[in-house]
C-alpha cells in the first residue's frame, strides 16, 4: 500500500495513542488543541516534496509533552477561524493574479462548545499575539489583540521578482505570554509563478535530460497561451539499460468546476529508448500544473526528455446543440496559435431518452438519520417507468444532480433499477459514466433517492426528469459537414481538409440527419449525443472534442401505401359502420350482454362482434361459471370465419392482385380472430374437465383438444402469448410433462413471473426431478422479492 492508504491509518493510530495518554493523565483537550499540538511538533523531513508531507512527520511523544508542559492554557477549547477571500489562506495561482495585492484577513475565536461556555469566560478572554512571517515578499502587522469577537488585519503580497515555480510561506501567530507552545493559528500563503512560453512560433516548452529515481516527482506550473485548446506532451527515454513506468498527471482549476473536469492522468510504460505521446485539453490563459513522476515501484535511475506543445482551434460557441427542424447549422472555427489542419467530424454515439417521474414521495427517515443537533433528514423517492424495446445497455443520469458529490447541496443521489418482479437489476450514484445496466427487452422500474433536511428543497425535485443514455448500435451515426452553404443545401461536395493559418476563420456547415437514418425508437423530444471535433490531427481529435447534442423533431407524416379511398361510398353507410365499430369496441370493455344481443340482431355476420364478446367473457370475473358460454361463442366465431381461405392466403408466395394490401389486412384480422377463438375454445373445454367427468366424455374432449392443437400449429407458434396457456393445458392433460416444462422455461426466459416459476416447480415434482425442485425453489425469494429493496 502507499499514499493515503498508509498515511491515514498511521495518523489515526498515532492520534489514538495521544488521546489515550491525555485521558489517562486527566489532561483537558479538544479537537482544536489536538490539531495545534500535532502541527506544531511535526518534523519536517529532508528530501521529501513539500506538496507530499504537509506539516511533516507526526511526533506523538512531543505532542504529548506539549500538553503536559504548556497546560492549562486559555485557548485549549478554542478554534481560531481564519478566512480571507472566501478561503482559509491567500492562494495566487492564475497568471492574472500574480501581481501586488492587499488582502484582508479575518480571525474569529470560536469555542468548541459555545452553548456550555460561561459568558464571563467569553468576556474575560484576551490574548496578545505576535504575527511573524519569514518571507520578504509578505508584509503584515507585528501584533494583534484577540478578544471574543472577529478581528481583521491587512496582508500585502508582492510577488514581483519571484522566480518561476511554487512559493509557500505562513503568517504564524504566537501567544506573547507563551511563544514556546507554537503558533495558535496560521495564515497560509501560496504563490505559483508559472513558466511562460517564449517560443511563439512552436508554442512549446522543452525539458531536457531530466533524471528520475523511484517515486521522484517533477512538477511544472505553465501559463497556457491565450487561445490554446489542447496540449501534447511527448516523452523519450534516453537510457539504454532499461525502461521505466511513469505517471503523467495534469490539472487546471476553473471557478465553480470540479477539479477532475480539467484533469488528465495516464500511466505509461516506456522501454529503453522508448517514446510516448499523450494529448489532453487545456484552457487558454490559465495555469496548467504538469506532474511527471517515476512510478514508486520502478527501481533505478533513468533520464528522459519531455516537451509540452500547445495548439488551438477555437469555435464560435462552446456549447453545440442542433435541432433537426432548424436546418443547416453554421460554426466558425478559428486557428488561434499556429497553422492547423481542420477536418470536422460529428459523431453521434448515444440516444438520450427523457423520462418523467410517475410517482414522487417525501418522507422522514429513521432515528439514525438525524444531524448532530437533532434536525431530521428527509427522503425524496422518485419512480420512473422504462420500456426497453430490445436488449440494450444504458446509463441513467439526472442532470440536475449528476457529477456533484461534496459540493452538492443535496445528499445521497442514488438510483436502483428493478424488473417487473421487483428484482434488483442495477444501481448507481451521481457519476453516470461509472455505471451502466445491460438488460433484456421488457418493462423496468427506476427509483431514485435524494436526501435533504428541508422538505421545501426536495419539493423542487419532484418533477425532475431522468435521462436514459442508450448506446447506439455499431459505430454510431455521423452528420455531414460542408465548407459552403450552397454545398450544404444541395448536398454537394463535403468538407475536405483545410489548412487554417493563425487568425483565419473557417466556416463549417452541418446538415440535419436524414429521417431514414434516425434510429428506431427515437422519438420527438429525445436527442442524440456525441462529439464534435475540428482537428485532423489524431492527438487534437482525442483531446479537443466537444459535446454535441442533436435534438429530434417530429417525424414526417408519410402516406400509407394502400388502395385509394372509395369516394363514392355512401355517407349514411359510412356513419353506420363507424357507429357499429364504436359499439363493438366498447363491448369488450363493458361486457354488456344486452348490447351484444342488440348488435347480433343487425350484425350477426360481422365476426369482430363475436370476437369482442369472446374477449369480454374471457375477462369476466365469473369466468369459471361461464365456460359453456365461452365454448358456444368461440364455436360461433369459428363458423363466421373461412379457415381454408385464411390458410390459402398465407400459403401463397406472392399476391399480385391490385387490392392485395386490403386483402392482406383483412386476412390478418381473420387470422387473429381464428387463433383467439381456437385458443379460448380449447382452454374452456379443458377447464370443463373435472374429476366427475365421465371417461367417455373425457376421451371425446381430448380428441377435440387434439384437433384444436393441430389447427393452432398451422397458424402460429405455440409459445405465442395468445396460445401458450392452451398449449400448457393440453400438455398437462396429455401427461406430457417434459413438453410442459419446456414451454414454462421458455416463458420464464421471455418474461419471468412467479406463477410460471411455481408451475415449473410443480412440473419438476411430477417428473421426480428433486434436484430441479430444490434449485428453482431456492431462487424464488431473490427473483420475486415481496417489495423493492431499500436504499
Tab-separated table of C-alpha atoms in Angstrom, residues 176-541:
chain	number	residue	atom	x	y	z
A	176	UNK	CA	3.235	36.598	23.584
A	177	UNK	CA	2.741	35.140	27.071
A	178	UNK	CA	3.981	31.677	25.980
A	179	UNK	CA	5.557	31.625	22.489
A	180	UNK	CA	7.195	28.207	23.040
A	181	UNK	CA	3.893	26.351	22.646
A	182	UNK	CA	3.965	27.213	18.936
A	183	UNK	CA	1.602	29.114	16.651
A	184	UNK	CA	-2.023	29.316	17.755
A	185	UNK	CA	-3.129	29.928	14.160
A	186	UNK	CA	-1.531	30.139	10.724
A	187	UNK	CA	-2.370	32.066	7.572
A	188	UNK	CA	-1.015	30.024	4.620
A	189	UNK	CA	0.214	31.986	1.595
A	190	UNK	CA	0.908	30.239	-1.713
A	191	UNK	CA	2.062	31.838	-4.942
A	192	UNK	CA	2.544	29.817	-8.118
A	193	UNK	CA	4.620	31.762	-10.632
A	194	UNK	CA	4.023	29.963	-13.950
A	195	UNK	CA	6.523	29.370	-16.729
A	196	UNK	CA	5.620	31.380	-19.821
A	197	UNK	CA	6.055	30.000	-23.332
A	198	UNK	CA	8.774	32.019	-25.085
A	199	UNK	CA	8.663	30.215	-28.444
A	200	UNK	CA	5.681	31.955	-30.041
A	201	UNK	CA	6.010	30.037	-33.309
A	202	UNK	CA	6.098	26.494	-31.929
A	203	UNK	CA	4.292	27.221	-28.623
A	204	UNK	CA	6.423	24.561	-26.990
A	205	UNK	CA	8.356	24.061	-23.749
A	206	UNK	CA	11.232	21.562	-23.596
A	207	UNK	CA	12.722	19.866	-20.542
A	208	UNK	CA	15.914	18.036	-21.447
A	209	UNK	CA	17.921	15.332	-19.694
A	210	UNK	CA	15.704	15.097	-16.615
A	211	UNK	CA	16.833	12.420	-14.112
A	212	UNK	CA	14.267	10.377	-12.213
A	213	UNK	CA	14.637	7.995	-9.289
A	214	UNK	CA	11.836	5.757	-7.994
A	215	UNK	CA	8.941	7.884	-6.749
A	216	UNK	CA	10.545	11.171	-7.785
A	217	UNK	CA	8.182	13.898	-8.986
A	218	UNK	CA	8.911	16.863	-11.249
A	219	UNK	CA	6.221	19.499	-11.117
A	220	UNK	CA	5.837	22.417	-13.539
A	221	UNK	CA	3.365	25.291	-13.489
A	222	UNK	CA	2.856	26.605	-17.025
A	223	UNK	CA	0.960	29.664	-18.232
A	224	UNK	CA	-1.153	28.271	-21.073
A	225	UNK	CA	-1.036	30.626	-24.089
A	226	UNK	CA	-4.243	32.519	-24.726
A	227	UNK	CA	-6.255	30.673	-27.379
A	228	UNK	CA	-4.800	27.205	-26.719
A	229	UNK	CA	-7.393	24.409	-26.536
A	230	UNK	CA	-5.231	21.302	-26.291
A	231	UNK	CA	-1.687	20.296	-25.413
A	232	UNK	CA	0.533	17.409	-26.486
A	233	UNK	CA	3.198	16.011	-24.178
A	234	UNK	CA	5.997	13.941	-25.705
A	235	UNK	CA	8.380	11.812	-23.611
A	236	UNK	CA	11.525	9.959	-24.695
A	237	UNK	CA	13.781	7.723	-22.577
A	238	UNK	CA	17.494	8.481	-23.011
A	239	UNK	CA	18.799	5.479	-21.055
A	240	UNK	CA	19.640	2.292	-22.938
A	241	UNK	CA	19.867	-0.009	-19.926
A	242	UNK	CA	16.223	-0.344	-19.008
A	243	UNK	CA	12.820	1.241	-19.348
A	244	UNK	CA	10.550	2.544	-16.645
A	245	UNK	CA	6.980	3.231	-15.704
A	246	UNK	CA	5.881	6.872	-15.476
A	247	UNK	CA	2.789	8.753	-14.358
A	248	UNK	CA	1.636	11.821	-16.303
A	249	UNK	CA	-0.772	13.982	-14.322
A	250	UNK	CA	-2.049	17.413	-15.389
A	251	UNK	CA	-4.732	19.666	-13.961
A	252	UNK	CA	-6.236	23.124	-14.362
A	253	UNK	CA	-8.654	24.807	-11.982
A	254	UNK	CA	-11.819	26.609	-13.076
A	255	UNK	CA	-14.260	28.509	-10.840
A	256	UNK	CA	-17.301	26.507	-9.727
A	257	UNK	CA	-15.981	23.419	-11.526
A	258	UNK	CA	-14.870	20.103	-10.057
A	259	UNK	CA	-11.065	19.719	-10.460
A	260	UNK	CA	-11.412	16.384	-12.259
A	261	UNK	CA	-13.268	18.166	-15.107
A	262	UNK	CA	-9.918	19.576	-16.275
A	263	UNK	CA	-7.709	16.690	-15.191
A	264	UNK	CA	-5.612	14.226	-17.178
A	265	UNK	CA	-4.000	11.111	-15.643
A	266	UNK	CA	-2.081	8.472	-17.552
A	267	UNK	CA	0.193	5.620	-16.513
A	268	UNK	CA	2.699	4.782	-19.286
A	269	UNK	CA	5.340	2.076	-19.671
A	270	UNK	CA	8.453	3.113	-21.600
A	271	UNK	CA	11.056	0.653	-22.810
A	272	UNK	CA	14.720	1.574	-23.253
A	273	UNK	CA	14.911	4.477	-25.728
A	274	UNK	CA	11.119	4.307	-25.875
A	275	UNK	CA	8.779	7.211	-26.624
A	276	UNK	CA	5.185	8.142	-25.892
A	277	UNK	CA	2.897	10.990	-26.928
A	278	UNK	CA	-0.226	11.955	-24.999
A	279	UNK	CA	-2.734	14.748	-25.579
A	280	UNK	CA	-5.235	16.491	-23.297
A	281	UNK	CA	-7.479	19.547	-23.362
A	282	UNK	CA	-6.434	22.848	-21.783
A	283	UNK	CA	-7.963	26.256	-21.092
A	284	UNK	CA	-6.103	29.171	-22.608
A	285	UNK	CA	-4.983	31.930	-20.252
A	286	UNK	CA	-4.907	29.708	-17.142
A	287	UNK	CA	-2.172	27.957	-15.194
A	288	UNK	CA	-1.547	24.315	-16.083
A	289	UNK	CA	0.061	22.061	-13.495
A	290	UNK	CA	2.089	19.264	-15.111
A	291	UNK	CA	3.482	16.454	-12.945
A	292	UNK	CA	5.851	13.816	-14.297
A	293	UNK	CA	6.610	11.062	-11.814
A	294	UNK	CA	8.546	7.830	-11.943
A	295	UNK	CA	6.426	5.033	-10.514
A	296	UNK	CA	7.343	4.287	-6.908
A	297	UNK	CA	7.940	0.571	-7.594
A	298	UNK	CA	10.031	1.202	-10.736
A	299	UNK	CA	13.577	0.969	-9.358
A	300	UNK	CA	16.725	2.538	-10.764
A	301	UNK	CA	17.578	5.933	-12.205
A	302	UNK	CA	16.507	6.905	-15.704
A	303	UNK	CA	16.950	10.048	-17.809
A	304	UNK	CA	14.285	11.374	-20.155
A	305	UNK	CA	13.484	14.322	-22.386
A	306	UNK	CA	9.935	15.648	-22.463
A	307	UNK	CA	8.155	18.578	-24.040
A	308	UNK	CA	4.749	20.257	-23.874
A	309	UNK	CA	3.361	21.763	-27.082
A	310	UNK	CA	0.162	23.834	-27.272
A	311	UNK	CA	-2.307	24.073	-30.155
A	312	UNK	CA	-5.604	25.838	-30.557
A	313	UNK	CA	-8.803	25.747	-32.598
A	314	UNK	CA	-11.481	27.956	-31.106
A	315	UNK	CA	-15.109	27.710	-32.218
A	316	UNK	CA	-17.696	30.478	-32.240
A	317	UNK	CA	-19.539	28.624	-29.461
A	318	UNK	CA	-18.502	26.227	-26.709
A	319	UNK	CA	-21.955	24.621	-26.457
A	320	UNK	CA	-23.079	22.753	-29.566
A	321	UNK	CA	-26.768	21.898	-29.828
A	322	UNK	CA	-28.632	21.417	-33.103
A	323	UNK	CA	-32.375	20.963	-33.614
A	324	UNK	CA	-33.390	18.847	-36.598
A	325	UNK	CA	-36.098	21.329	-37.608
A	326	UNK	CA	-33.710	24.301	-37.748
A	327	UNK	CA	-31.986	23.079	-40.882
A	328	UNK	CA	-28.346	23.852	-41.574
A	329	UNK	CA	-26.144	24.887	-38.637
A	330	UNK	CA	-23.059	27.079	-39.076
A	331	UNK	CA	-19.982	27.056	-36.830
A	332	UNK	CA	-16.981	29.356	-37.284
A	333	UNK	CA	-13.618	27.897	-36.270
A	334	UNK	CA	-10.507	29.985	-35.750
A	335	UNK	CA	-6.902	28.791	-35.559
A	336	UNK	CA	-5.545	30.738	-32.599
A	337	UNK	CA	-1.839	29.859	-32.363
A	338	UNK	CA	-0.367	28.195	-35.429
A	339	UNK	CA	-1.380	26.799	-38.777
A	340	UNK	CA	-3.746	23.891	-38.112
A	341	UNK	CA	-5.410	21.380	-40.420
A	342	UNK	CA	-9.194	21.345	-39.961
A	343	UNK	CA	-11.371	18.320	-40.732
A	344	UNK	CA	-14.625	18.466	-38.709
A	345	UNK	CA	-16.310	15.239	-37.622
A	346	UNK	CA	-19.694	14.998	-35.873
A	347	UNK	CA	-20.060	11.512	-34.379
A	348	UNK	CA	-23.311	10.657	-32.554
A	349	UNK	CA	-22.915	7.587	-30.359
A	350	UNK	CA	-25.774	7.729	-27.845
A	351	UNK	CA	-29.522	8.136	-27.810
A	352	UNK	CA	-30.871	10.009	-24.791
A	353	UNK	CA	-34.435	9.273	-23.701
A	354	UNK	CA	-36.312	11.604	-21.337
A	355	UNK	CA	-38.380	10.059	-18.520
A	356	UNK	CA	-40.773	11.943	-16.272
A	357	UNK	CA	-41.485	10.595	-12.764
A	358	UNK	CA	-44.708	8.640	-12.434
A	359	UNK	CA	-44.657	8.914	-8.649
A	360	UNK	CA	-42.886	11.061	-6.042
A	361	UNK	CA	-42.894	10.679	-2.275
A	362	UNK	CA	-41.257	12.688	0.533
A	363	UNK	CA	-40.926	11.068	3.935
A	364	UNK	CA	-38.922	11.409	7.145
A	365	UNK	CA	-36.158	8.867	7.584
A	366	UNK	CA	-35.454	6.853	10.711
A	367	UNK	CA	-33.991	7.777	14.089
A	368	UNK	CA	-30.441	7.256	12.899
A	369	UNK	CA	-30.882	9.853	10.123
A	370	UNK	CA	-30.534	12.866	12.390
A	371	UNK	CA	-27.997	15.658	12.270
A	372	UNK	CA	-25.947	16.244	15.453
A	373	UNK	CA	-28.315	18.964	16.658
A	374	UNK	CA	-31.367	16.724	16.178
A	375	UNK	CA	-32.541	18.052	12.795
A	376	UNK	CA	-34.455	15.403	10.836
A	377	UNK	CA	-33.286	14.290	7.380
A	378	UNK	CA	-35.982	13.632	4.763
A	379	UNK	CA	-36.006	11.397	1.713
A	380	UNK	CA	-37.413	12.063	-1.756
A	381	UNK	CA	-38.223	8.884	-3.663
A	382	UNK	CA	-38.871	9.331	-7.397
A	383	UNK	CA	-40.234	6.470	-9.524
A	384	UNK	CA	-39.799	6.224	-13.294
A	385	UNK	CA	-41.131	3.640	-15.755
A	386	UNK	CA	-38.818	2.479	-18.543
A	387	UNK	CA	-39.665	0.273	-21.518
A	388	UNK	CA	-36.889	-1.460	-23.471
A	389	UNK	CA	-37.999	-2.447	-26.968
A	390	UNK	CA	-34.895	-4.626	-27.370
A	391	UNK	CA	-31.882	-5.823	-25.433
A	392	UNK	CA	-29.514	-2.937	-24.801
A	393	UNK	CA	-27.173	-1.093	-22.481
A	394	UNK	CA	-27.924	2.282	-20.922
A	395	UNK	CA	-26.836	4.678	-18.169
A	396	UNK	CA	-29.389	6.690	-16.152
A	397	UNK	CA	-28.456	10.200	-15.044
A	398	UNK	CA	-30.197	13.234	-13.568
A	399	UNK	CA	-28.589	16.419	-14.972
A	400	UNK	CA	-29.778	18.480	-12.003
A	401	UNK	CA	-27.653	16.425	-9.586
A	402	UNK	CA	-25.120	14.417	-11.596
A	403	UNK	CA	-21.359	14.937	-11.326
A	404	UNK	CA	-21.747	16.570	-7.906
A	405	UNK	CA	-20.614	14.992	-4.650
A	406	UNK	CA	-19.316	17.046	-1.714
A	407	UNK	CA	-20.160	20.299	-3.493
A	408	UNK	CA	-23.831	19.304	-3.864
A	409	UNK	CA	-26.475	20.864	-1.605
A	410	UNK	CA	-28.346	17.541	-1.649
A	411	UNK	CA	-27.285	14.229	-0.135
A	412	UNK	CA	-27.095	10.693	-1.429
A	413	UNK	CA	-28.229	10.759	-5.032
A	414	UNK	CA	-28.688	7.016	-5.609
A	415	UNK	CA	-30.743	5.011	-8.114
A	416	UNK	CA	-31.851	1.396	-8.403
A	417	UNK	CA	-33.287	-0.444	-11.411
A	418	UNK	CA	-35.883	-3.202	-10.892
A	419	UNK	CA	-37.667	-5.558	-13.257
A	420	UNK	CA	-41.423	-6.227	-13.176
A	421	UNK	CA	-40.862	-8.759	-10.365
A	422	UNK	CA	-39.100	-6.167	-8.132
A	423	UNK	CA	-35.758	-7.902	-8.615
A	424	UNK	CA	-32.780	-5.520	-8.430
A	425	UNK	CA	-31.011	-5.353	-11.791
A	426	UNK	CA	-28.513	-2.479	-11.354
A	427	UNK	CA	-27.705	0.519	-9.170
A	428	UNK	CA	-25.593	3.664	-9.316
A	429	UNK	CA	-24.948	7.124	-7.959
A	430	UNK	CA	-24.221	10.687	-9.112
A	431	UNK	CA	-21.475	9.714	-11.585
A	432	UNK	CA	-23.256	8.121	-14.576
A	433	UNK	CA	-20.081	7.355	-16.542
A	434	UNK	CA	-19.171	4.775	-13.882
A	435	UNK	CA	-22.428	2.797	-14.011
A	436	UNK	CA	-24.459	1.154	-16.752
A	437	UNK	CA	-27.131	-1.519	-16.983
A	438	UNK	CA	-27.433	-4.166	-19.686
A	439	UNK	CA	-30.952	-5.582	-19.702
A	440	UNK	CA	-33.258	-7.630	-21.856
A	441	UNK	CA	-36.365	-6.430	-23.653
A	442	UNK	CA	-39.189	-5.581	-21.249
A	443	UNK	CA	-40.537	-3.097	-18.696
A	444	UNK	CA	-38.484	-1.791	-15.785
A	445	UNK	CA	-38.915	0.489	-12.778
A	446	UNK	CA	-36.239	3.026	-11.904
A	447	UNK	CA	-36.247	4.518	-8.403
A	448	UNK	CA	-34.086	7.489	-7.355
A	449	UNK	CA	-33.365	8.501	-3.774
A	450	UNK	CA	-32.321	12.030	-2.700
A	451	UNK	CA	-31.985	13.360	0.860
A	452	UNK	CA	-32.131	16.797	2.441
A	453	UNK	CA	-33.017	18.277	5.796
A	454	UNK	CA	-35.580	20.684	4.259
A	455	UNK	CA	-38.697	19.334	2.588
A	456	UNK	CA	-39.128	22.509	0.519
A	457	UNK	CA	-35.805	21.784	-1.181
A	458	UNK	CA	-36.938	18.250	-2.004
A	459	UNK	CA	-40.201	19.647	-3.405
A	460	UNK	CA	-38.152	21.402	-6.078
A	461	UNK	CA	-37.066	17.997	-7.434
A	462	UNK	CA	-40.452	16.234	-7.513
A	463	UNK	CA	-40.908	16.727	-11.259
A	464	UNK	CA	-37.275	16.459	-12.345
A	465	UNK	CA	-36.762	14.198	-15.377
A	466	UNK	CA	-34.363	11.295	-15.566
A	467	UNK	CA	-32.311	10.882	-18.735
A	468	UNK	CA	-31.592	7.405	-20.076
A	469	UNK	CA	-28.456	7.290	-22.192
A	470	UNK	CA	-28.621	4.379	-24.654
A	471	UNK	CA	-25.590	3.267	-26.619
A	472	UNK	CA	-26.254	3.247	-30.375
A	473	UNK	CA	-25.532	0.083	-32.323
A	474	UNK	CA	-22.388	-0.376	-34.397
A	475	UNK	CA	-20.181	2.727	-34.685
A	476	UNK	CA	-22.957	5.291	-34.265
A	477	UNK	CA	-24.065	7.979	-36.725
A	478	UNK	CA	-22.170	10.837	-38.367
A	479	UNK	CA	-23.543	14.130	-39.671
A	480	UNK	CA	-22.370	15.539	-42.987
A	481	UNK	CA	-20.254	18.698	-42.959
A	482	UNK	CA	-19.668	21.164	-45.806
A	483	UNK	CA	-17.397	24.134	-46.489
A	484	UNK	CA	-20.071	26.334	-48.099
A	485	UNK	CA	-23.770	26.859	-47.511
A	486	UNK	CA	-24.513	26.171	-51.174
A	487	UNK	CA	-22.958	22.717	-50.999
A	488	UNK	CA	-24.822	22.057	-47.743
A	489	UNK	CA	-28.180	22.986	-49.306
A	490	UNK	CA	-27.687	20.952	-52.482
A	491	UNK	CA	-25.797	18.030	-50.954
A	492	UNK	CA	-22.695	18.877	-52.952
A	493	UNK	CA	-19.026	18.373	-52.140
A	494	UNK	CA	-18.420	17.570	-48.490
A	495	UNK	CA	-15.832	19.249	-46.292
A	496	UNK	CA	-12.243	18.262	-47.057
A	497	UNK	CA	-9.100	19.079	-45.110
A	498	UNK	CA	-8.455	22.808	-44.839
A	499	UNK	CA	-5.153	24.355	-43.655
A	500	UNK	CA	-6.110	27.325	-41.499
A	501	UNK	CA	-3.490	29.988	-40.817
A	502	UNK	CA	-3.232	31.613	-37.396
A	503	UNK	CA	-6.102	34.061	-37.003
A	504	UNK	CA	-8.053	32.736	-40.013
A	505	UNK	CA	-11.765	31.969	-39.573
A	506	UNK	CA	-13.075	28.818	-41.246
A	507	UNK	CA	-16.885	28.378	-41.544
A	508	UNK	CA	-18.339	24.878	-41.205
A	509	UNK	CA	-21.901	23.912	-42.199
A	510	UNK	CA	-23.637	20.897	-40.642
A	511	UNK	CA	-26.754	19.409	-42.219
A	512	UNK	CA	-29.566	17.593	-40.376
A	513	UNK	CA	-29.763	13.833	-40.194
A	514	UNK	CA	-31.983	12.272	-42.900
A	515	UNK	CA	-35.197	10.841	-41.447
A	516	UNK	CA	-34.414	7.342	-42.680
A	517	UNK	CA	-31.167	7.315	-40.634
A	518	UNK	CA	-32.849	8.149	-37.314
A	519	UNK	CA	-32.625	5.017	-35.130
A	520	UNK	CA	-35.819	3.157	-34.326
A	521	UNK	CA	-37.392	4.108	-31.023
A	522	UNK	CA	-36.001	7.663	-31.077
A	523	UNK	CA	-38.996	10.000	-30.890
A	524	UNK	CA	-39.571	13.748	-30.762
A	525	UNK	CA	-38.169	15.275	-27.577
A	526	UNK	CA	-35.348	12.750	-27.387
A	527	UNK	CA	-31.897	13.639	-28.621
A	528	UNK	CA	-28.720	12.060	-29.952
A	529	UNK	CA	-25.490	12.757	-28.126
A	530	UNK	CA	-21.942	12.604	-29.418
A	531	UNK	CA	-18.799	14.626	-30.014
A	532	UNK	CA	-17.686	17.321	-32.448
A	533	UNK	CA	-14.001	17.518	-33.339
A	534	UNK	CA	-12.275	20.046	-35.600
A	535	UNK	CA	-8.639	18.952	-35.819
A	536	UNK	CA	-7.462	16.485	-38.421
A	537	UNK	CA	-4.530	15.530	-36.197
A	538	UNK	CA	-5.292	12.400	-34.138
A	539	UNK	CA	-3.979	13.953	-30.939
A	540	UNK	CA	-6.165	17.004	-31.482
A	541	UNK	CA	-9.194	14.794	-32.126
